[in-house]
Short mmCIF file of C-alpha atoms and ligand atoms in Angstrom, two decimals:
data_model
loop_
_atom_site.label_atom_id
_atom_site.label_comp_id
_atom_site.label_asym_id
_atom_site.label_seq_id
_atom_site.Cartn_x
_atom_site.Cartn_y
_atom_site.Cartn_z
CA UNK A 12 4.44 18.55 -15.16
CA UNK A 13 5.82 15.51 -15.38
CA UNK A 14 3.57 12.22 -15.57
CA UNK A 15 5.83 9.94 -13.86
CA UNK A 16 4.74 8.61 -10.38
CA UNK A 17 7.26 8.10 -7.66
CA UNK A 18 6.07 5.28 -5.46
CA UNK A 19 8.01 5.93 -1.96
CA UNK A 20 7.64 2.56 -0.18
CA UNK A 21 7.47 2.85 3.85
CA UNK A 22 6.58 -0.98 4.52
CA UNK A 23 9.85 -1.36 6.25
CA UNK A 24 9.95 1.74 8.40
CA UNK A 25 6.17 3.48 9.08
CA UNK A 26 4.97 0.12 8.67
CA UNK A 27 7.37 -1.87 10.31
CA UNK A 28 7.27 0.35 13.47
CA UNK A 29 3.12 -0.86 13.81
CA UNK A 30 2.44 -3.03 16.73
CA UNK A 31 2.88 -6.79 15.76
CA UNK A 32 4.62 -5.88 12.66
CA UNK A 33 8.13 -6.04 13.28
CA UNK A 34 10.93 -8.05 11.32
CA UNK A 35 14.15 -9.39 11.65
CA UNK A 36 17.19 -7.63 9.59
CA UNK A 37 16.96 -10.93 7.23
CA UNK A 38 13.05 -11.09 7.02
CA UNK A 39 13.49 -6.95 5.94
CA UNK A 40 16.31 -7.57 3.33
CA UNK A 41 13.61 -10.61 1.78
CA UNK A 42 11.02 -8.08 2.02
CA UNK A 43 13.17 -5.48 0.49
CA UNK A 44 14.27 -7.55 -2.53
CA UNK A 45 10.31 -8.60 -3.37
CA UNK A 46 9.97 -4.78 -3.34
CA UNK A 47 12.76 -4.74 -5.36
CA UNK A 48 10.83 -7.26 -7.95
CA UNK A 49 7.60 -5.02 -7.51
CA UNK A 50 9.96 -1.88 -9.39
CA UNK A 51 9.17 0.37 -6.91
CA UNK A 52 11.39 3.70 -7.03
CA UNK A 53 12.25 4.31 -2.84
CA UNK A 54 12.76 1.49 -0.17
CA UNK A 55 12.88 3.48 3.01
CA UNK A 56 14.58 0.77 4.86
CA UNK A 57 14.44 2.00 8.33
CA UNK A 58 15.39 4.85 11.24
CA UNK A 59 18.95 3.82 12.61
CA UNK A 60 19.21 5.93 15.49
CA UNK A 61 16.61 4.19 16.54
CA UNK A 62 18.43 1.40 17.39
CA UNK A 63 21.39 -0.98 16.62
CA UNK A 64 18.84 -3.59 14.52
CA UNK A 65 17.53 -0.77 12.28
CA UNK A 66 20.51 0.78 11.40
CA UNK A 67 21.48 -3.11 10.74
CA UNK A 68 18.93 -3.01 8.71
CA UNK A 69 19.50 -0.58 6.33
CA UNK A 70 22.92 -1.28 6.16
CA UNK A 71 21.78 -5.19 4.60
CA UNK A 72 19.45 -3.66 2.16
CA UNK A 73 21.41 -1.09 1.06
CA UNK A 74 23.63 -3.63 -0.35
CA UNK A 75 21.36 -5.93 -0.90
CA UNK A 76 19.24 -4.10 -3.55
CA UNK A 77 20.65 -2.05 -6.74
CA UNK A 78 17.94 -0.58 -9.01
CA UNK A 79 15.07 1.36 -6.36
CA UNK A 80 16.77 4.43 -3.90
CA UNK A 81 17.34 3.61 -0.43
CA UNK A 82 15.90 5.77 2.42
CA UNK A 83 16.48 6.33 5.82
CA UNK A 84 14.87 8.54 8.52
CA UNK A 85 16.60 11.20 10.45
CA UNK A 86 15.13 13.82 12.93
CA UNK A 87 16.66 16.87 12.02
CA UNK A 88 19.96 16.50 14.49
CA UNK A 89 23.40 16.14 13.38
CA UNK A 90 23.55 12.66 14.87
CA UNK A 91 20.40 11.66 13.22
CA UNK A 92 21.62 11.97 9.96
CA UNK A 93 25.38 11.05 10.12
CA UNK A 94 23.90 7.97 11.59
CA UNK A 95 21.70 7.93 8.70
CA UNK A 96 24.62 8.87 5.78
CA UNK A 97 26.90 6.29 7.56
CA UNK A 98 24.15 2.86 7.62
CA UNK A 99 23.36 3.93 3.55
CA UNK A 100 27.11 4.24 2.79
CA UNK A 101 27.27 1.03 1.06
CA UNK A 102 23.75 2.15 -0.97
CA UNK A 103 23.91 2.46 -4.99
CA UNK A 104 21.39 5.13 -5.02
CA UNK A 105 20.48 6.50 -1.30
CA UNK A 106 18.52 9.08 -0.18
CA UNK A 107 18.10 10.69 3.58
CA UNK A 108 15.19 11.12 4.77
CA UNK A 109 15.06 14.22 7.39
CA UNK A 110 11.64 15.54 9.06
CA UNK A 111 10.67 17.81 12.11
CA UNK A 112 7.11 18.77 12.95
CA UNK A 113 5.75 21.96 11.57
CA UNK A 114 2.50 22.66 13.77
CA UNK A 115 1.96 24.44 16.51
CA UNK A 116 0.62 21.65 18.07
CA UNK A 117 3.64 19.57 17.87
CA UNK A 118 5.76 22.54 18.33
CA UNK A 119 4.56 23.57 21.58
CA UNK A 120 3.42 20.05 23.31
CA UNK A 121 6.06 17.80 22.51
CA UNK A 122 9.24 19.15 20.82
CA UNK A 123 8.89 22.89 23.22
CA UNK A 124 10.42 24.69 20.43
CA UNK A 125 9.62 28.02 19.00
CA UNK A 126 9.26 28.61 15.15
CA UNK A 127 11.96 30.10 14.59
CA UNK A 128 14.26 27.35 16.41
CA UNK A 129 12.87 24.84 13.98
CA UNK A 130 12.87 26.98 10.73
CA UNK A 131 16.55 26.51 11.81
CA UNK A 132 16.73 22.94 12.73
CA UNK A 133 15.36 22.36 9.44
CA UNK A 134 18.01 23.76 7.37
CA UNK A 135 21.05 22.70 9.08
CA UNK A 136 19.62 19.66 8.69
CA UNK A 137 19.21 19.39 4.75
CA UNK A 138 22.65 21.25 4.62
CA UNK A 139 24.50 18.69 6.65
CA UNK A 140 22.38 15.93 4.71
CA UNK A 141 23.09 17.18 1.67
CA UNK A 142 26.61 16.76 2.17
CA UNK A 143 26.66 12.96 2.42
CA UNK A 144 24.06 12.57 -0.75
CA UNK A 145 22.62 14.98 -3.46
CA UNK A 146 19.04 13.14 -2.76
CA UNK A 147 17.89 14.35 0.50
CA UNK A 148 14.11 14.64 1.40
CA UNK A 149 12.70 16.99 4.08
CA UNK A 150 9.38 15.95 5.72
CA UNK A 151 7.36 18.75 7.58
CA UNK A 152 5.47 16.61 9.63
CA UNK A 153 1.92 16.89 10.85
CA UNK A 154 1.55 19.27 7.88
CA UNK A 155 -1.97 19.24 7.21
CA UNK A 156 -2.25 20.49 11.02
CA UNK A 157 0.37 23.74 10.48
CA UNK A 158 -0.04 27.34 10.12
CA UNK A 159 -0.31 27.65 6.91
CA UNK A 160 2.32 30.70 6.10
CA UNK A 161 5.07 29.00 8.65
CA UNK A 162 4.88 25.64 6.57
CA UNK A 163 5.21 27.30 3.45
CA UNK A 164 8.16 28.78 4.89
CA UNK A 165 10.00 26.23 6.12
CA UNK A 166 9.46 24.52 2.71
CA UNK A 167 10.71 27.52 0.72
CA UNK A 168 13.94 27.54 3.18
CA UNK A 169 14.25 23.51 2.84
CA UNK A 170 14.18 23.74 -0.93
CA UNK A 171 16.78 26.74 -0.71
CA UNK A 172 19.15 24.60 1.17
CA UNK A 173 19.21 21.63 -1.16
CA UNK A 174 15.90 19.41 -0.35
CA UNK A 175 15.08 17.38 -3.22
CA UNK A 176 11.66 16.05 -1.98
CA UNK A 177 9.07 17.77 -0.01
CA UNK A 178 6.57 15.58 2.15
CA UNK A 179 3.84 17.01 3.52
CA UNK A 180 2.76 14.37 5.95
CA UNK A 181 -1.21 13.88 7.08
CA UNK A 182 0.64 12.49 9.92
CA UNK A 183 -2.53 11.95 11.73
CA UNK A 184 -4.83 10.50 9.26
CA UNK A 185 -7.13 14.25 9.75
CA UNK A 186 -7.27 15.18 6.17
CA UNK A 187 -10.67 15.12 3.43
CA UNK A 188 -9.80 14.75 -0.17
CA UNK A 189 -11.01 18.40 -1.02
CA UNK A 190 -9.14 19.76 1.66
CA UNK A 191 -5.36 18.19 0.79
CA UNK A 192 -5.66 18.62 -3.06
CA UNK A 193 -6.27 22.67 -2.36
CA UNK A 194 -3.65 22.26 0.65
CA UNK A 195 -1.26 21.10 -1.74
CA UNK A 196 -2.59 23.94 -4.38
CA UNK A 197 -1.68 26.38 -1.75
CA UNK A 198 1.92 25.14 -0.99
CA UNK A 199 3.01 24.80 -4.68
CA UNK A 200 1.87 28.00 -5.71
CA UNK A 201 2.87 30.00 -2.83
CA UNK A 202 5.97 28.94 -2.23
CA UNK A 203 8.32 30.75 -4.73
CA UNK A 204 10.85 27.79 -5.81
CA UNK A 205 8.17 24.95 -5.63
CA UNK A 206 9.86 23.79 -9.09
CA UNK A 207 12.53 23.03 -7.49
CA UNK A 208 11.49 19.99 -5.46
CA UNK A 209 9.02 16.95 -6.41
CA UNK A 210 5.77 17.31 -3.31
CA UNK A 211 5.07 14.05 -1.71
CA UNK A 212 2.25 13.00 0.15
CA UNK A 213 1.85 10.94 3.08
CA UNK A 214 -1.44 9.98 4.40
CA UNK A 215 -2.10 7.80 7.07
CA UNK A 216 -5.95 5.71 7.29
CA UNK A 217 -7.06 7.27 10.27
CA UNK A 218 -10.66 7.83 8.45
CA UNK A 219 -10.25 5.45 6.15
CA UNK A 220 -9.44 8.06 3.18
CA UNK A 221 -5.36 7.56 3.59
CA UNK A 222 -5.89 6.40 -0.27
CA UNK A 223 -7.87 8.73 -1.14
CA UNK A 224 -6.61 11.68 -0.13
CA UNK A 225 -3.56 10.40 -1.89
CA UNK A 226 -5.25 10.58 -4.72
CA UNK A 227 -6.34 13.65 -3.84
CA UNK A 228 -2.91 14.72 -3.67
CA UNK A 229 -2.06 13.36 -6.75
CA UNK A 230 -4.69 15.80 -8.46
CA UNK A 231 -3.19 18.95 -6.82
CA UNK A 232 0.59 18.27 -8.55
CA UNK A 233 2.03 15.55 -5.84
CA UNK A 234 4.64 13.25 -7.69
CA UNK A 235 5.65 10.86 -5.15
CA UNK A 236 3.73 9.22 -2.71
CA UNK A 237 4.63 6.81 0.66
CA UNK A 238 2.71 3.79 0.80
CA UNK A 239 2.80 0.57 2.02
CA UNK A 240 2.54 -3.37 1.45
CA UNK A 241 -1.27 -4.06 2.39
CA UNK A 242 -1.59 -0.70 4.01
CA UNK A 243 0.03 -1.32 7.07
CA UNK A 244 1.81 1.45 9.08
CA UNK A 245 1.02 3.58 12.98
CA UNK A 246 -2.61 3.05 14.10
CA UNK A 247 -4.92 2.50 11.20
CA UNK A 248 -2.05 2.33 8.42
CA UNK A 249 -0.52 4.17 5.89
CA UNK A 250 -1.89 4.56 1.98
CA UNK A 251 -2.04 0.63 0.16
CA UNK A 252 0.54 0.36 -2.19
CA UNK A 253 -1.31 -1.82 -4.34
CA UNK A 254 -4.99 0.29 -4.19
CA UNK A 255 -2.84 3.48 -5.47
CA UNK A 256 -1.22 1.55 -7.91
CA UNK A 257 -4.41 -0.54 -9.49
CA UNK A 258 -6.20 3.08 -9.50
CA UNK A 259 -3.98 4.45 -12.07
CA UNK A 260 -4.07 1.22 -13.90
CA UNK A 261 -7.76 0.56 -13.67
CA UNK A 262 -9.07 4.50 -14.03
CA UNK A 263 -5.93 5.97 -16.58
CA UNK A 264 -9.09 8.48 -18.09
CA UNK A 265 -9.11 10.31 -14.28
CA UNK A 266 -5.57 9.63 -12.91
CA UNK A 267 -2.84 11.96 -14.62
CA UNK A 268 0.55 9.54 -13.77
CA UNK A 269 2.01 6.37 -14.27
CA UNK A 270 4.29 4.24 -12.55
CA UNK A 271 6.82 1.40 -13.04
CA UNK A 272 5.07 -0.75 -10.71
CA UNK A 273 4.86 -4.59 -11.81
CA UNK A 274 1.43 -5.28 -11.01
CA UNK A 275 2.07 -8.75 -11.06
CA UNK A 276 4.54 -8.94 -8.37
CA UNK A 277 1.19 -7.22 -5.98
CA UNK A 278 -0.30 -10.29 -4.64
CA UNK A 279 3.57 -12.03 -3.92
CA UNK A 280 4.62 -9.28 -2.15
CA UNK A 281 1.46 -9.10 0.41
CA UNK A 282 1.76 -12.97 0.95
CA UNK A 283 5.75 -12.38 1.23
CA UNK A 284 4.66 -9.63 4.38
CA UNK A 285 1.65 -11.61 5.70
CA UNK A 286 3.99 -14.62 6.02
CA UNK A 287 7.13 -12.90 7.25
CA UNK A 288 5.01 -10.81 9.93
CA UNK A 289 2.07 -13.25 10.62
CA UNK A 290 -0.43 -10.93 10.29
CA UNK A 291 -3.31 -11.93 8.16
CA UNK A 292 -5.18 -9.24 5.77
CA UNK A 293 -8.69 -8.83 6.14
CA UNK A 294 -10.04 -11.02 3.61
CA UNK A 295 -12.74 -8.28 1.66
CA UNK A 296 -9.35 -6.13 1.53
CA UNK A 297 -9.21 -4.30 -2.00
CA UNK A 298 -6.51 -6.16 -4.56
CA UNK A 299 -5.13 -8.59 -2.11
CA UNK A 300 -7.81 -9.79 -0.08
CA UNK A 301 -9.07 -13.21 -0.05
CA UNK A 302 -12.29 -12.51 -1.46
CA UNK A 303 -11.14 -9.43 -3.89
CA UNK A 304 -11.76 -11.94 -6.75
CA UNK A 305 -14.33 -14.72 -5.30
CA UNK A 306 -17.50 -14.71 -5.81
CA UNK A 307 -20.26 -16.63 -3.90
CA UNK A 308 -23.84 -15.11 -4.82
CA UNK A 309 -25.23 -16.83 -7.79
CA UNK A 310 -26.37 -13.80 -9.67
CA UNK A 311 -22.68 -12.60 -9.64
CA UNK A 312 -21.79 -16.25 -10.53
CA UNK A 313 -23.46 -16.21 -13.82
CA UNK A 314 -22.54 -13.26 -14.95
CA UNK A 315 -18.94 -14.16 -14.19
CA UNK A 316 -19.14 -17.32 -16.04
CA UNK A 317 -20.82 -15.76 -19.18
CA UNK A 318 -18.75 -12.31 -18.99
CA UNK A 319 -16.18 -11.96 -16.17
CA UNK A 320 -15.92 -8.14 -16.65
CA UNK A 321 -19.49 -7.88 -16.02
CA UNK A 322 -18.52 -8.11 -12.28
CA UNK A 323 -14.59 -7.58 -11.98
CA UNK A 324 -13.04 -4.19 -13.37
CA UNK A 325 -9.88 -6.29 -12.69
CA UNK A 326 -8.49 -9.27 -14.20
CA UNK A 327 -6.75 -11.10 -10.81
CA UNK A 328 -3.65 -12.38 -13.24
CA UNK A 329 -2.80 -8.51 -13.67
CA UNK A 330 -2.74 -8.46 -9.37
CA UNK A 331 -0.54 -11.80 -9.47
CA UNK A 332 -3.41 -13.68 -7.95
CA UNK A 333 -3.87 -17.30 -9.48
CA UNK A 334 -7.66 -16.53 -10.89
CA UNK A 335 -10.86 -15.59 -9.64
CA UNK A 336 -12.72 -18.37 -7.78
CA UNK A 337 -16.54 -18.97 -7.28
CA UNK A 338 -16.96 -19.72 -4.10
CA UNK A 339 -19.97 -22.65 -3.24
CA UNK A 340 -22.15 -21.46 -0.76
CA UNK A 341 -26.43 -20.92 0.23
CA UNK A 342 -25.85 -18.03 -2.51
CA UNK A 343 -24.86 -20.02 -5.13
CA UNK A 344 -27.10 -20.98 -8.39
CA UNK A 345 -26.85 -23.83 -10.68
CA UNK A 346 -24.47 -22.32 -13.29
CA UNK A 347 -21.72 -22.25 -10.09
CA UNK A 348 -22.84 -25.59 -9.15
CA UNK A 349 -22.36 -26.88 -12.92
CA UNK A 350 -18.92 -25.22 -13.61
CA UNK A 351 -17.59 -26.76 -9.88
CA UNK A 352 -18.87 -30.41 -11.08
CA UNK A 353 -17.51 -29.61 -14.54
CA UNK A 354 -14.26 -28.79 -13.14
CA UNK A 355 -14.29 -31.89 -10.35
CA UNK A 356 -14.79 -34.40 -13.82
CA UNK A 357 -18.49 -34.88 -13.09
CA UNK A 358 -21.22 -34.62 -15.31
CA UNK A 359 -25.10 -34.25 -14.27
CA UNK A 360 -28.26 -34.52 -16.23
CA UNK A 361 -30.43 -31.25 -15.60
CA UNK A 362 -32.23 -33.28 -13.27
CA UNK A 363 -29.48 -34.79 -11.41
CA UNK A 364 -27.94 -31.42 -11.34
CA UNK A 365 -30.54 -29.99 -10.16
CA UNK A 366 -30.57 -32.69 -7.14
CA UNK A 367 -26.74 -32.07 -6.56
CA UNK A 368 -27.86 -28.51 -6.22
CA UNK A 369 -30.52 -28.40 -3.46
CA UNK A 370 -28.26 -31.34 -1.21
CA UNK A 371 -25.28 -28.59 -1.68
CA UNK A 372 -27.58 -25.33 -0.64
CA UNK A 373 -29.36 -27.25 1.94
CA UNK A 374 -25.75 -28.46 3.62
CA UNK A 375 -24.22 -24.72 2.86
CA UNK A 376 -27.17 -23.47 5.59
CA UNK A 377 -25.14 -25.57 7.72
CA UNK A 378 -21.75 -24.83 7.35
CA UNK A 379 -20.09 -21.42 5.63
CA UNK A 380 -18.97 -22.87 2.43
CA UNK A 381 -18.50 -25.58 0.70
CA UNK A 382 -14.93 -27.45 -0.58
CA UNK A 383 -14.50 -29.79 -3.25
CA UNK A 384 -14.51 -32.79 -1.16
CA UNK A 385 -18.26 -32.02 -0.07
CA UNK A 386 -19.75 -31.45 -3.57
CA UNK A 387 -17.85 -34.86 -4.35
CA UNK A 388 -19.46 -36.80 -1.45
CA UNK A 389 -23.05 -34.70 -2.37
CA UNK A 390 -22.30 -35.75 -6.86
CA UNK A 391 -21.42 -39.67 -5.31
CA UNK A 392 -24.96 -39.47 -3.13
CA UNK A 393 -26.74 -38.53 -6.01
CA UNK A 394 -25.29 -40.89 -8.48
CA UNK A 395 -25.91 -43.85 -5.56
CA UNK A 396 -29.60 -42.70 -5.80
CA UNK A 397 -29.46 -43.19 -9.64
CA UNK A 398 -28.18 -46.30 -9.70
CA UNK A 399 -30.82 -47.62 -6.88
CA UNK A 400 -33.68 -46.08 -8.99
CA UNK A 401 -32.29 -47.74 -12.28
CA UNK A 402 -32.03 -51.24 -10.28
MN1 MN B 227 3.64 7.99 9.02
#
């Protein structure tokens, strides 16, 4: 099996289609070229039947970007995907992007449609798709939820018609790690030309393990997986990008794959969506966060200044972020407090340091942290006070 990791980026459609998230056609074709920077392998750029703006959309970054495929989504109708075919026609490389749900569940409650109706559905679907473009990807969705034989089914039938891709979609975010890697097992083994198609996974963060089980996935044989630009996507969000990515960096002695990701481009491109959507990431977020590389308690401080790695398994220039920062605060020691003077062009005897040190922890239990201007006005106090004692 191959060790090359297909990252499938969804910022721009599962992501996009989040509440508060949305983007102009020009805001997704800036978006789209960072991504483009990043080297990620799929852009899926939007869902044009869903209206005028998306199939815009596509349309602009399918000309806008030339090495990574471009996606778009398509329920399994015939207007769907010419809709689809027609806003990639002016794509290098494009790919459609056709799903119907597999479980009962969905089956029954919202699409009233028997098995067999969507076993057919299915097909057509990757036929008439697979007349437009030889990449076409067929999305069971709400996989983790169906029958077990009827999924593997449909798959075998997709694959037989010409689907390139298989996603199995924890559409709902219901999945445990142990449970999708053997789910995964299952399908792959069971169904008879598995070979034929790479297995995708897309988890959504429902429990928190959307990352996770993609790993999880990963394990089992997956080769491409959807993710997004902080995370973001329906509800609680899709699979981070950038966590998937810094795993197989950081832990290459567990994770079997690689990918053409450029780490460095990480950090731009979740400023790049934060600033183009307005919507902040939380700041103890993994990679990107604000405090992923800052460190306030003085324990961690030390050791950072003697020995970074003895508290980052990271370096932050590999994530694109500037460099770590120690952070002044009421759980900051001397060493911090040093370094910060140090830095500011300010040099303390151990006793004047020392002096510098209790004024900033004492004014830190008063306010959250401290800038640069405050440990300047706290280093001029104290040098006042020498000066008055030398007098
Ligand atoms: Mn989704």
């Amino acid at each position: 099996m191959s060790d090359r990791l297909i990252i499938f980026d969804t910022t721009l459609r599962d992501g996009e289609q989040a509440p508060g998230f949305s983007m102009r056609v020009d805001e997704k074709v800036r978006l789209a070229l960072q991504l483009e920077r990043l080297g990620v392998d799929v852009i899926e750029a939007g869902f044009p039947i869903a209206s005028e703006d998306d199939a815009e959309a596509v349309r602009q970054v399918a000309r806008s970007v030339s090495r990574p495929v471009v996606a778009a989504l398509a329920r399994c109708s015939a207007g769907d995907i010419d809709k689809a075919a027609e806003a990639l026609s002016g794509a290098r490389r494009r790919r459609i992007h056709t799903f119907i749900a597999t479980s009962d569940l969905h089956l029954q409650h919202k699409l009233r449609m028997t098995r067999e109706t969507c076993l057919e559905l299915a097909v057509d679907a990757v036929r008439r798709a697979r007349n437009t473009t030889d990449d076409v990807e067929f999305s069971a969705e709400d996989a983790t939820r169906s029958d077990i034989d009827f999924l593997c089914r449909v798959v075998e039938h997709a694959i037989d018609a010409g689907a390139t891709t298989i996603n199995l979609p924890d559409t709902v975010g219901y999945s445990m790690p142990d449970e999708i890697a053997s789910f995964f097992r299952t399908v792959i083994e069971r169904v008879p030309n598995s070979d034929k198609a790479i297995f995708s996974a897309h988890c959504h963060d429902d429990l928190g393990l959307a990352v996770a089980n993609t790993m999880a996935a990963i394990g089992a044989g997956v080769r491409q997986v959807e993710c997004t630009i902080n995370g973001i996507g329906e509800r609680a969000g899709n699979a981070s990008l950038e966590e998937i990515v810094m795993i197989t960096h950081v832990r290459p002695d567990l994770v079997p794959v690689r990918s053409d990701v450029v780490t460095t481009e990480l950090y731009r491109s979740s400023q790049l969506l934060t600033e183009l959507t307005g919507q902040a990431v939380q700041v103890n977020k993994a990679i990107v966060g604000r405090n992923a590389f800052a460190h306030e308690a003085g324990i961690h401080q030390d050791g950072m200044l003697k020995d970074r790695r003895t508290y980052e398994i990271m370096r932050p220039e590999d994530v694109g972020v500037p460099a770590s920062t120690l952070v002044l605060g009421k759980h900051s020691g001397r060493h911090a407090v040093q370094k910060a003077c140090e830095r500011l062009g300010l040099s303390f005897a151990r006793r004047d340091l020392d002096e510098v040190y209790k004024r900033m922890i004492a004014l830190a239990d008063r306010q959250k942290t401290i800038t640069d201007d405050d440990l300047k006005a706290i280093a001029d106090a104290v040098m006042a006070g020498q000066r008055a004692t030398a007098s």
